Short mmCIF file of C-alpha atoms in Angstrom, two decimals:
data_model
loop_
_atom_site.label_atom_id
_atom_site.label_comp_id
_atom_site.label_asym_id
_atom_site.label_seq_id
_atom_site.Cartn_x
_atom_site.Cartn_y
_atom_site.Cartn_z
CA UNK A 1 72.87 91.77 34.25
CA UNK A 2 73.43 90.19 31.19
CA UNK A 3 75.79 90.86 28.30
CA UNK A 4 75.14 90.79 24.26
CA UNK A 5 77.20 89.22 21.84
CA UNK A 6 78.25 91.90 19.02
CA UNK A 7 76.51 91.62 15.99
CA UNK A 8 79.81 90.37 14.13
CA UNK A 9 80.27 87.75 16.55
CA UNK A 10 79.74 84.24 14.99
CA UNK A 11 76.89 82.58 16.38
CA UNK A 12 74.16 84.79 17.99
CA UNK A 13 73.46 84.51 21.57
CA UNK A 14 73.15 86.05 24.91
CA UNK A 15 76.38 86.35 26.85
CA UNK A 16 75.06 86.47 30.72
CA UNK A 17 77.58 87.22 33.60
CA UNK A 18 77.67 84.02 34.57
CA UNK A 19 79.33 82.59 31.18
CA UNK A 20 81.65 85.35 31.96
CA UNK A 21 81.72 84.16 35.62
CA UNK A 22 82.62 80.21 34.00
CA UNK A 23 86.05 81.52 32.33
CA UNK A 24 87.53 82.02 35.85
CA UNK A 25 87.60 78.80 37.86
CA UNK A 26 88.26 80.55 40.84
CA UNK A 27 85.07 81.92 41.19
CA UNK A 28 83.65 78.42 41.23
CA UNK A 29 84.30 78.05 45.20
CA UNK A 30 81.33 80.11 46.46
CA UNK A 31 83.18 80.86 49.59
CA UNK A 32 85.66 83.81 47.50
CA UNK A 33 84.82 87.12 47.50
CA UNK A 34 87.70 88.14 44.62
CA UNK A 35 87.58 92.06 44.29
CA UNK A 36 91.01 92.68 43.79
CA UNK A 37 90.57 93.10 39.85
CA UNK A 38 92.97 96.34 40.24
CA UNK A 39 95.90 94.55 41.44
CA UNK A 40 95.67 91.46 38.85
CA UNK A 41 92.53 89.11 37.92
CA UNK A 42 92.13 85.70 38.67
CA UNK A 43 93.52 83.42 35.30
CA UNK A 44 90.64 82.78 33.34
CA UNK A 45 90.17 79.59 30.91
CA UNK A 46 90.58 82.26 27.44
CA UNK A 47 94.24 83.25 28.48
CA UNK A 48 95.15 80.04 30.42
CA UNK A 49 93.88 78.38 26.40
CA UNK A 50 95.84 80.76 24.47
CA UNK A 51 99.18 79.78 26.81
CA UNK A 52 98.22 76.37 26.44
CA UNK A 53 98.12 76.53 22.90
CA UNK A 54 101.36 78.41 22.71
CA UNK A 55 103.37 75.54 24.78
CA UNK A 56 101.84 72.57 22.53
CA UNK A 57 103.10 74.56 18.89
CA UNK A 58 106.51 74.68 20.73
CA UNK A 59 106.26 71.34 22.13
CA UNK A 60 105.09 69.64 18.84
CA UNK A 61 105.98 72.21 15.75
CA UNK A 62 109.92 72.29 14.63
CA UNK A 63 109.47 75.92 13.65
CA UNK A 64 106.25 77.92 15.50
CA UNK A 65 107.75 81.73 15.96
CA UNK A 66 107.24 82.76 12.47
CA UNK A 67 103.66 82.08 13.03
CA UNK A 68 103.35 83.20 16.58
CA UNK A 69 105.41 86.56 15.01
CA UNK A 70 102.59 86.97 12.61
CA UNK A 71 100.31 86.30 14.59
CA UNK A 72 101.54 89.37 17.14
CA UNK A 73 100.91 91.87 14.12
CA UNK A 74 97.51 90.79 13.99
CA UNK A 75 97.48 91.43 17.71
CA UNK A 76 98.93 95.03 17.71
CA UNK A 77 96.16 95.89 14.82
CA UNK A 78 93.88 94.50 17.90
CA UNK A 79 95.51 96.57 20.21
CA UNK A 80 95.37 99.79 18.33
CA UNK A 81 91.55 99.06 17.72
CA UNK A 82 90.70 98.64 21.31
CA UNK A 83 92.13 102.13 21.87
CA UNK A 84 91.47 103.89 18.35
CA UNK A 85 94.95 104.18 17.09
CA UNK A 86 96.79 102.96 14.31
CA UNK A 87 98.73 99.96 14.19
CA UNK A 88 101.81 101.49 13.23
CA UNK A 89 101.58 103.83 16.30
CA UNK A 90 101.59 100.85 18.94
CA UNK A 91 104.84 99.46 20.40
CA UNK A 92 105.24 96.34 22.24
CA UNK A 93 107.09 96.71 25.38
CA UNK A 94 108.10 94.76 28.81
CA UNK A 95 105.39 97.10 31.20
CA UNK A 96 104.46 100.13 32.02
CA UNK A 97 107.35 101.22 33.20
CA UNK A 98 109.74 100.64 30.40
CA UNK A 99 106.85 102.02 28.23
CA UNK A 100 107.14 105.16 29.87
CA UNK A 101 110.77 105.13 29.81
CA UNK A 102 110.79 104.90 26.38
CA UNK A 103 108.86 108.27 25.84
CA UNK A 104 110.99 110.16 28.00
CA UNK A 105 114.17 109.08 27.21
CA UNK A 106 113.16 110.26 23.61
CA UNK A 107 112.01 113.62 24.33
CA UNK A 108 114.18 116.52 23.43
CA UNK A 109 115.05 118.93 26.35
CA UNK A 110 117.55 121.28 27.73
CA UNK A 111 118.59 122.18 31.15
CA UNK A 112 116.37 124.63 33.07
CA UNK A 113 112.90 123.03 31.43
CA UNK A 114 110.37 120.82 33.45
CA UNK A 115 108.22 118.31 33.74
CA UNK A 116 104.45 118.30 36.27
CA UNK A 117 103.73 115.26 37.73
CA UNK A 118 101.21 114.81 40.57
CA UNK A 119 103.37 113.70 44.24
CA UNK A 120 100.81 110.70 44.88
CA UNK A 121 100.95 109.17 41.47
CA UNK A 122 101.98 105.71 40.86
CA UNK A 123 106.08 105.01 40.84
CA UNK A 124 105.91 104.09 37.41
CA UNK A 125 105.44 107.67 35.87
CA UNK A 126 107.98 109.55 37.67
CA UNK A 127 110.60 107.08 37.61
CA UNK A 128 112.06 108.01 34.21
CA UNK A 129 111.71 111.20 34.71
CA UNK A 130 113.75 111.42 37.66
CA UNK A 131 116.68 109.91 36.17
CA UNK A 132 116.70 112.61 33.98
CA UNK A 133 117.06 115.01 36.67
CA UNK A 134 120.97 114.38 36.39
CA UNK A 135 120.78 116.08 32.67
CA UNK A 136 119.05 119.48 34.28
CA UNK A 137 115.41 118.71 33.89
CA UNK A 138 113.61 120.14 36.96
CA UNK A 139 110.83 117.66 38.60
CA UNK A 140 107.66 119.69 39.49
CA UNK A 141 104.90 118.94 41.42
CA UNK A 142 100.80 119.10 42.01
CA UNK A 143 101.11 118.26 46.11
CA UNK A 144 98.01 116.87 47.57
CA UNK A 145 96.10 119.19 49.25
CA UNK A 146 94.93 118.49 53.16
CA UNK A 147 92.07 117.46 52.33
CA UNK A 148 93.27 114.38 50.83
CA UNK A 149 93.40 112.65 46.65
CA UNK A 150 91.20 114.65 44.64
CA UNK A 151 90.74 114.19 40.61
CA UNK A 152 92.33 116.86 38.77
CA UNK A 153 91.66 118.78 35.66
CA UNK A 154 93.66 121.38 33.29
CA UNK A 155 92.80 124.27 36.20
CA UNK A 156 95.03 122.40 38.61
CA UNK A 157 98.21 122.77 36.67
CA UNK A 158 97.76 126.33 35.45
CA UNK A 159 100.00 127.96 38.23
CA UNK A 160 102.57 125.07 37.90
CA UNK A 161 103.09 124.94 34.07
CA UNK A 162 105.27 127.52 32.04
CA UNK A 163 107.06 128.11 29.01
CA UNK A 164 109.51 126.38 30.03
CA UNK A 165 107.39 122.78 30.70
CA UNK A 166 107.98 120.14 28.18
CA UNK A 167 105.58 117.37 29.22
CA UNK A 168 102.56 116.49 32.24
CA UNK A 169 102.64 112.98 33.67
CA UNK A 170 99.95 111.53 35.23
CA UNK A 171 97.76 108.18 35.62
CA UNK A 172 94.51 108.36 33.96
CA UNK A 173 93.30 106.47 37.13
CA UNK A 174 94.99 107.31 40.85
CA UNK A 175 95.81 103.32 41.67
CA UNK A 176 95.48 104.27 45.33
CA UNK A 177 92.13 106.26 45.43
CA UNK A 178 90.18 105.16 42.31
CA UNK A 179 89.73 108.31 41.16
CA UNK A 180 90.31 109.72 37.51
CA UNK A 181 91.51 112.57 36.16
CA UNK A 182 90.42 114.84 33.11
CA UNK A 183 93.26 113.70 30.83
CA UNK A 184 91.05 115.61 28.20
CA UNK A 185 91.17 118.91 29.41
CA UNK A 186 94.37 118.38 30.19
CA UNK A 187 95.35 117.73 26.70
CA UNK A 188 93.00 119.91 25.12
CA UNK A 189 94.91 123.05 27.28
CA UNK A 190 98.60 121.77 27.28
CA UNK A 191 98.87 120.26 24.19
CA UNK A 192 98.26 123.46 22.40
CA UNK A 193 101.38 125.62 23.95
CA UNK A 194 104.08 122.76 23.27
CA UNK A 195 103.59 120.66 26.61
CA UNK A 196 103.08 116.64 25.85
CA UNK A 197 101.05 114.65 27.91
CA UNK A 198 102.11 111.01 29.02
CA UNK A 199 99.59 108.96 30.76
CA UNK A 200 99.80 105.47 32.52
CA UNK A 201 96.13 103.95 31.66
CA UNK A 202 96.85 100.78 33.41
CA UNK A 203 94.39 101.26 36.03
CA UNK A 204 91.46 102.21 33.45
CA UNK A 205 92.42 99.99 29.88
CA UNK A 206 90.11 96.97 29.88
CA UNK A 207 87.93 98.26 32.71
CA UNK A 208 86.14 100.82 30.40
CA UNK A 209 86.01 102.73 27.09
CA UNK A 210 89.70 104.13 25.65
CA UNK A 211 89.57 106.46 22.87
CA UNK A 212 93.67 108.30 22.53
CA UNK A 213 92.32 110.63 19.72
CA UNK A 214 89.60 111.73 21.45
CA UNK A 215 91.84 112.02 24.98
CA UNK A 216 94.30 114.12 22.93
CA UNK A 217 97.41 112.23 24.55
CA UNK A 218 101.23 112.56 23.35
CA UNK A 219 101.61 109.71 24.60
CA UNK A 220 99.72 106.42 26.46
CA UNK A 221 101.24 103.57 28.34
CA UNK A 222 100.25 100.20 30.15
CA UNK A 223 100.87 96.89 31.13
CA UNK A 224 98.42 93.73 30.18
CA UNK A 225 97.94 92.21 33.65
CA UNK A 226 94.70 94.29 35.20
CA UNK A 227 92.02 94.75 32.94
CA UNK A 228 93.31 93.01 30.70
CA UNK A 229 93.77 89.69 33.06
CA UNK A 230 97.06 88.83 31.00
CA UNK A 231 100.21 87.66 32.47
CA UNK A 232 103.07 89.77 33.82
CA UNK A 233 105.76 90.90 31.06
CA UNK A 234 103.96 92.64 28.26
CA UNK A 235 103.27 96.81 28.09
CA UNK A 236 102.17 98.93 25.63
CA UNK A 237 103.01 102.19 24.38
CA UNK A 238 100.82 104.59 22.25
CA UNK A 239 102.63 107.27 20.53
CA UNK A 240 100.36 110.09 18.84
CA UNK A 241 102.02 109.92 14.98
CA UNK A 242 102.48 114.19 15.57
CA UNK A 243 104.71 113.86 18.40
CA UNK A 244 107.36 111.94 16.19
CA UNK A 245 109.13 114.55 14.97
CA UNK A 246 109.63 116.41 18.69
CA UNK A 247 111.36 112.94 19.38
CA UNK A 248 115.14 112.52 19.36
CA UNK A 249 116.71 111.87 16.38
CA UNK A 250 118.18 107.76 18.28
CA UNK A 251 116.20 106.59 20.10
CA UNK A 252 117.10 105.62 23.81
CA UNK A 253 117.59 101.77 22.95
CA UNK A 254 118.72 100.36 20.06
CA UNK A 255 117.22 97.70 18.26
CA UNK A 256 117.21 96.67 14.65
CA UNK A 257 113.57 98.21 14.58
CA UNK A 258 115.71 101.49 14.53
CA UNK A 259 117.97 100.89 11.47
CA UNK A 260 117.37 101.55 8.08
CA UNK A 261 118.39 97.85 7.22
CA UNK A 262 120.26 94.95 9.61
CA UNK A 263 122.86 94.49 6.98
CA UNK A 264 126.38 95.57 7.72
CA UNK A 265 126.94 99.71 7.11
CA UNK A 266 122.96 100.73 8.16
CA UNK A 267 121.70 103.53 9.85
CA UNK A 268 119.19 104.91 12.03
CA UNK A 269 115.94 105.95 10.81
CA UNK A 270 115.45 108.10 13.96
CA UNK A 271 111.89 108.52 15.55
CA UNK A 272 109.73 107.96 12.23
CA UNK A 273 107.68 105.63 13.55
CA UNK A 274 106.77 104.13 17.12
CA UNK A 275 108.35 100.49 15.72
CA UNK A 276 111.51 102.21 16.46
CA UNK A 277 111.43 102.25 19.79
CA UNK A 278 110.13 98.36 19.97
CA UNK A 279 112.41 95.26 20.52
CA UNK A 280 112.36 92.23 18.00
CA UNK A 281 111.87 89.75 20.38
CA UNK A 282 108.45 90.18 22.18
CA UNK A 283 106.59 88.49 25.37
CA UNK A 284 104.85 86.28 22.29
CA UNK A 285 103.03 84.30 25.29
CA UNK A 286 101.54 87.12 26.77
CA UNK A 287 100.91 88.70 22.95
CA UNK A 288 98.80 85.95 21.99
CA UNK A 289 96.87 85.72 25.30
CA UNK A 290 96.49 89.25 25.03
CA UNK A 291 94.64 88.93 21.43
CA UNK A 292 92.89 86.45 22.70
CA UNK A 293 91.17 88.81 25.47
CA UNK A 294 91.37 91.50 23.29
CA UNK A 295 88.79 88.95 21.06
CA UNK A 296 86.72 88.36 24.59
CA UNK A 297 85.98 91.61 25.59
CA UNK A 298 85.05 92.79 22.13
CA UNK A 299 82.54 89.89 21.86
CA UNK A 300 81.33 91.18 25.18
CA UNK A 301 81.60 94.71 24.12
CA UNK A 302 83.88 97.18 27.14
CA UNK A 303 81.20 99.40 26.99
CA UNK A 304 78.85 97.09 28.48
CA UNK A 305 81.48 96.00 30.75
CA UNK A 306 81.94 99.39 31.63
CA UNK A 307 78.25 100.15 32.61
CA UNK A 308 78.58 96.98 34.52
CA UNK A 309 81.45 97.88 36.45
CA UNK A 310 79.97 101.16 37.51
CA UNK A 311 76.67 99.90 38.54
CA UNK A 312 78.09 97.76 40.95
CA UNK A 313 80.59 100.56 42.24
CA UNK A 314 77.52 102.56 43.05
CA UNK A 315 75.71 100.25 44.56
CA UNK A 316 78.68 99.49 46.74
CA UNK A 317 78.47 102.96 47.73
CA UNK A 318 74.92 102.99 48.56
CA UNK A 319 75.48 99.80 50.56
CA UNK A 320 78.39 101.49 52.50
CA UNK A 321 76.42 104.81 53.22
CA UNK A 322 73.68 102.80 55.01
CA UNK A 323 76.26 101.22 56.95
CA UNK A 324 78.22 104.70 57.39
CA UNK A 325 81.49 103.60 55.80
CA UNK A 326 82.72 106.48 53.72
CA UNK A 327 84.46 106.00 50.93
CA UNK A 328 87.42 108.38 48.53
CA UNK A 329 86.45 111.01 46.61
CA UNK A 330 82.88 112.60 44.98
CA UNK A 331 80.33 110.18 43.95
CA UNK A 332 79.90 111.76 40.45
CA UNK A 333 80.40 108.99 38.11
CA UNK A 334 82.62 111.76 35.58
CA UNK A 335 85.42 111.41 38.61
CA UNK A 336 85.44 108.03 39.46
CA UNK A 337 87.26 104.98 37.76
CA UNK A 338 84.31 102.38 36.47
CA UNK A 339 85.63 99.84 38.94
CA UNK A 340 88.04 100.87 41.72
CA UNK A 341 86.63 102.00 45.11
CA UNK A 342 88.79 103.14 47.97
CA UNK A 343 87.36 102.73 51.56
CA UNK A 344 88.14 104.74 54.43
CA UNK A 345 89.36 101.49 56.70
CA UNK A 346 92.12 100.93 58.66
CA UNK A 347 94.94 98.06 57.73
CA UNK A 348 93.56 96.14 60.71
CA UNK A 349 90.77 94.66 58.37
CA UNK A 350 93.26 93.47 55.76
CA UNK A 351 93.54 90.30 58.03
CA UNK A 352 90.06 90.11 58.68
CA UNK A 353 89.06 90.30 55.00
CA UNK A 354 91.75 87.48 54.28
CA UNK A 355 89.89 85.33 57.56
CA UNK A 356 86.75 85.74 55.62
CA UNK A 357 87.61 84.70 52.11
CA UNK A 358 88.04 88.93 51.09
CA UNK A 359 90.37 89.15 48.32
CA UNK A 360 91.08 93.22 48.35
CA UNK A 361 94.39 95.81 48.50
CA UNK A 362 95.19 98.04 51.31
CA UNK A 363 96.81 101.28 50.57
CA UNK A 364 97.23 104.32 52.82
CA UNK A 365 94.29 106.33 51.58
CA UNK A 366 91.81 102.35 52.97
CA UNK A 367 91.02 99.67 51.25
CA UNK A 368 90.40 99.11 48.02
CA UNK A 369 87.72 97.30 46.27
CA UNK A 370 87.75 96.68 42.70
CA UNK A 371 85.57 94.69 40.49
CA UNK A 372 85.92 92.47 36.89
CA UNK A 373 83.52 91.77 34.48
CA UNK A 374 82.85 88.90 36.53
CA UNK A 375 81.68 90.35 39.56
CA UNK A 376 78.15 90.67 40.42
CA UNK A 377 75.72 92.45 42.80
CA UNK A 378 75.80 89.50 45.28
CA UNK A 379 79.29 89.60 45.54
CA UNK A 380 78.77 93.02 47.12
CA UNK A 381 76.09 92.08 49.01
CA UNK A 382 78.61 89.38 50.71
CA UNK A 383 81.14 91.69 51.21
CA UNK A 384 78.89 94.40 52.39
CA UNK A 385 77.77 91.72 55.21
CA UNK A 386 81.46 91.28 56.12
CA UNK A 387 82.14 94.84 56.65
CA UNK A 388 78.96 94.28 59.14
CA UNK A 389 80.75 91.56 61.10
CA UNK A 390 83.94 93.67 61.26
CA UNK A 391 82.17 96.68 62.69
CA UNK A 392 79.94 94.69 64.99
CA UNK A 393 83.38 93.52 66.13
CA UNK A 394 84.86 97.11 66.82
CA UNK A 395 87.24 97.53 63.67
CA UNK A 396 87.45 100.96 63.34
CA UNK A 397 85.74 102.94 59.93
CA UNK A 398 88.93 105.85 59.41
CA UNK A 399 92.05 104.89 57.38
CA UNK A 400 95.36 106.60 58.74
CA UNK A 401 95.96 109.05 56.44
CA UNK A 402 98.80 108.55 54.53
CA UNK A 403 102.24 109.26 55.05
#
């Protein structure tokens, strides 16, 4: 399929997938079947330019970090475009992780109140809250049921929730089955009776449509390196403006962000704004590589992306059917990330994808499949004839469930 250019872009022009397919060398060797878009993306020529650029300014210019500062704002107001926010409501952080952190660490609590977090979610969410454990906050969790990851809504955390619950965790997208959640309903039920809502959208941000005001989120975090094929060391946290005043008065790390002034005798503001929680000194590598994707996919347009990345999921499903490879979860499209498919295959085919150019993750639930911008319907095709080979070779179609 092919992609337009936004009307706002600067010369007018069709942008086909395989102008998209020319910003990531990789893809050049006709031999690599790359669908491993969930774990990180192949470098591509726009980010690779944008580092490139940032190592000649400090190789050549005496002074380039108050530009490459200014030119971060401009990225945040990028940032909190792509996802509907406001700039002021973005904060700059290492990864997901810390971003998370950051949240919790700055909720108010006292001992005896809890937290719901779903037992198969990515490390990253429960983490923070489990050092808080140690304080008197009490962990509680959504278990997986027998028959395996599932995509959850409001109704699955009515019995778990009470008065005493300050806050849900959860991924927007499960990073080992592919399936999403209904962070909406979620919010739309919970957010109501006191309860925040922190979600990790690092499986889902640059991979489709992000909108936090219509979500209804406290809070969302995620790191740069997925969909948004930046490198490692940059995260981002969204904090919904209303929530600032349930936050504590310091906020967990200090920074001169959180004084009133950096002169001698200042105090903290407390949690007025996000900035607060935000270090001075950024990833500005990763920043400006990030704008510079940020500019990519909006010339693109993610919601062509994201119809893209769907279409190809379902035919991959189709394709698999035929063959009688299951695959995770319900085939409605609400349910399902745009890109991320989990097969139900054994880690014996890891090797054998690797011996035939497959570049894919292996988790407990199978293997996953997950497609870029980039990807096309004959890249499925030649995987789909791989997964032939393997079965004509007696590799086995059931993952081991996981432990």
């Amino acid at each position: 399929m092919g992609f337009d250019l936004s009307s706002s872009a600067k010369n007018q022009m069709k942008y086909g997938i395989e102008d998209i397919r020319s910003q990531f060398p990789l893809l050049a060797d006709e031999t690599v079947i790359f669908l491993n878009s969930s774990f990180q993306q192949p470098m591509n020529l726009i980010v690779s330019g944008a580092i490139e650029r940032y190592v000649k300014d400090g190789l050549h210019e005496p002074n380039p970090k108050p530009k490459w500062n200014a030119e971060c704002e401009n990225v945040r107001l990028k940032t909190a475009k792509f996802i509907n926010a406001q700039s002021e409501d973005i904060v700059f952080t290492r990864d997901t992780t810390e971003s998370c952190n950051l949240f919790q660490r700055s909720l108010e609590f006292k001992p005896g109140d809890n937290v719901v977090l779903l037992r198969n979610d990515y490390p990253s969410q429960a983490a923070g809250w489990l050092e808080l454990k140690s304080r008197g906050l009490e962990i509680r969790y959504i278990e997986m049921g027998e028959s395996g990851p599932q995509p959850y809504d409001a109704d699955a955390f009515r019995d778990v929730v009470d008065e005493h619950t300050i806050a849900i965790g959860l991924s927007s997208i499960m990073f080992d089955s592919g399936l999403r959640h209904d962070v909406r309903s979620i919010c739309n039920t919970y957010r109501p009776r006191g309860v925040h809502v922190l979600v990790d959208a690092t499986q889902e941000v640059g991979f489709g449509k992000i909108d936090v005001r219509e979500l209804g989120v406290s809070a969302l975090a995620f790191s740069v390196q997925k969909g948004l094929s930046c490198p490692t060391g940059l995260g981002v946290l969204y904090i919904d403006p209303q929530v600032l005043p349930d936050l504590k008065l310091t906020p967990p790390i200090m920074t001169p962000s959180s004084l009133n002034s950096t002169q001698g005798g200042s105090s903290v503001t407390g949690c007025k704004s996000a900035r607060s929680l935000e270090h001075n000194n950024k990833a500005l590598m990763q920043c400006l590589a990030l704008g510079e994707y940020l500019d990519f996919l909006d010339t693109v347009g993610i919601t062509k992306i994201q119809t893209h990345l769907e279409s190809l999921s379902l035919y991959l499903r189709l394709q698999l059917k035929a063959l009688g490879v299951e695959t995770i979860g319900p085939d409605d499209q609400k349910y399902r990330s745009p890109h991320s498919n989990v097969i139900k295959l054994h880690s014996e085919w890891l090797p054998f994808f690797v011996d035939n150019h497959v570049y894919v993750s292996q988790y407990g639930f199978g293997v996953r499949v997950s497609f870029g911008a980039y990807n096309t319907k004959s890249d499925v095709d030649m995987f789909v004839a791989v997964i032939r080979k393997g079965l004509g070779r007696g590799l086995t179609q059931t993952s081991h469930s996981r432990s």
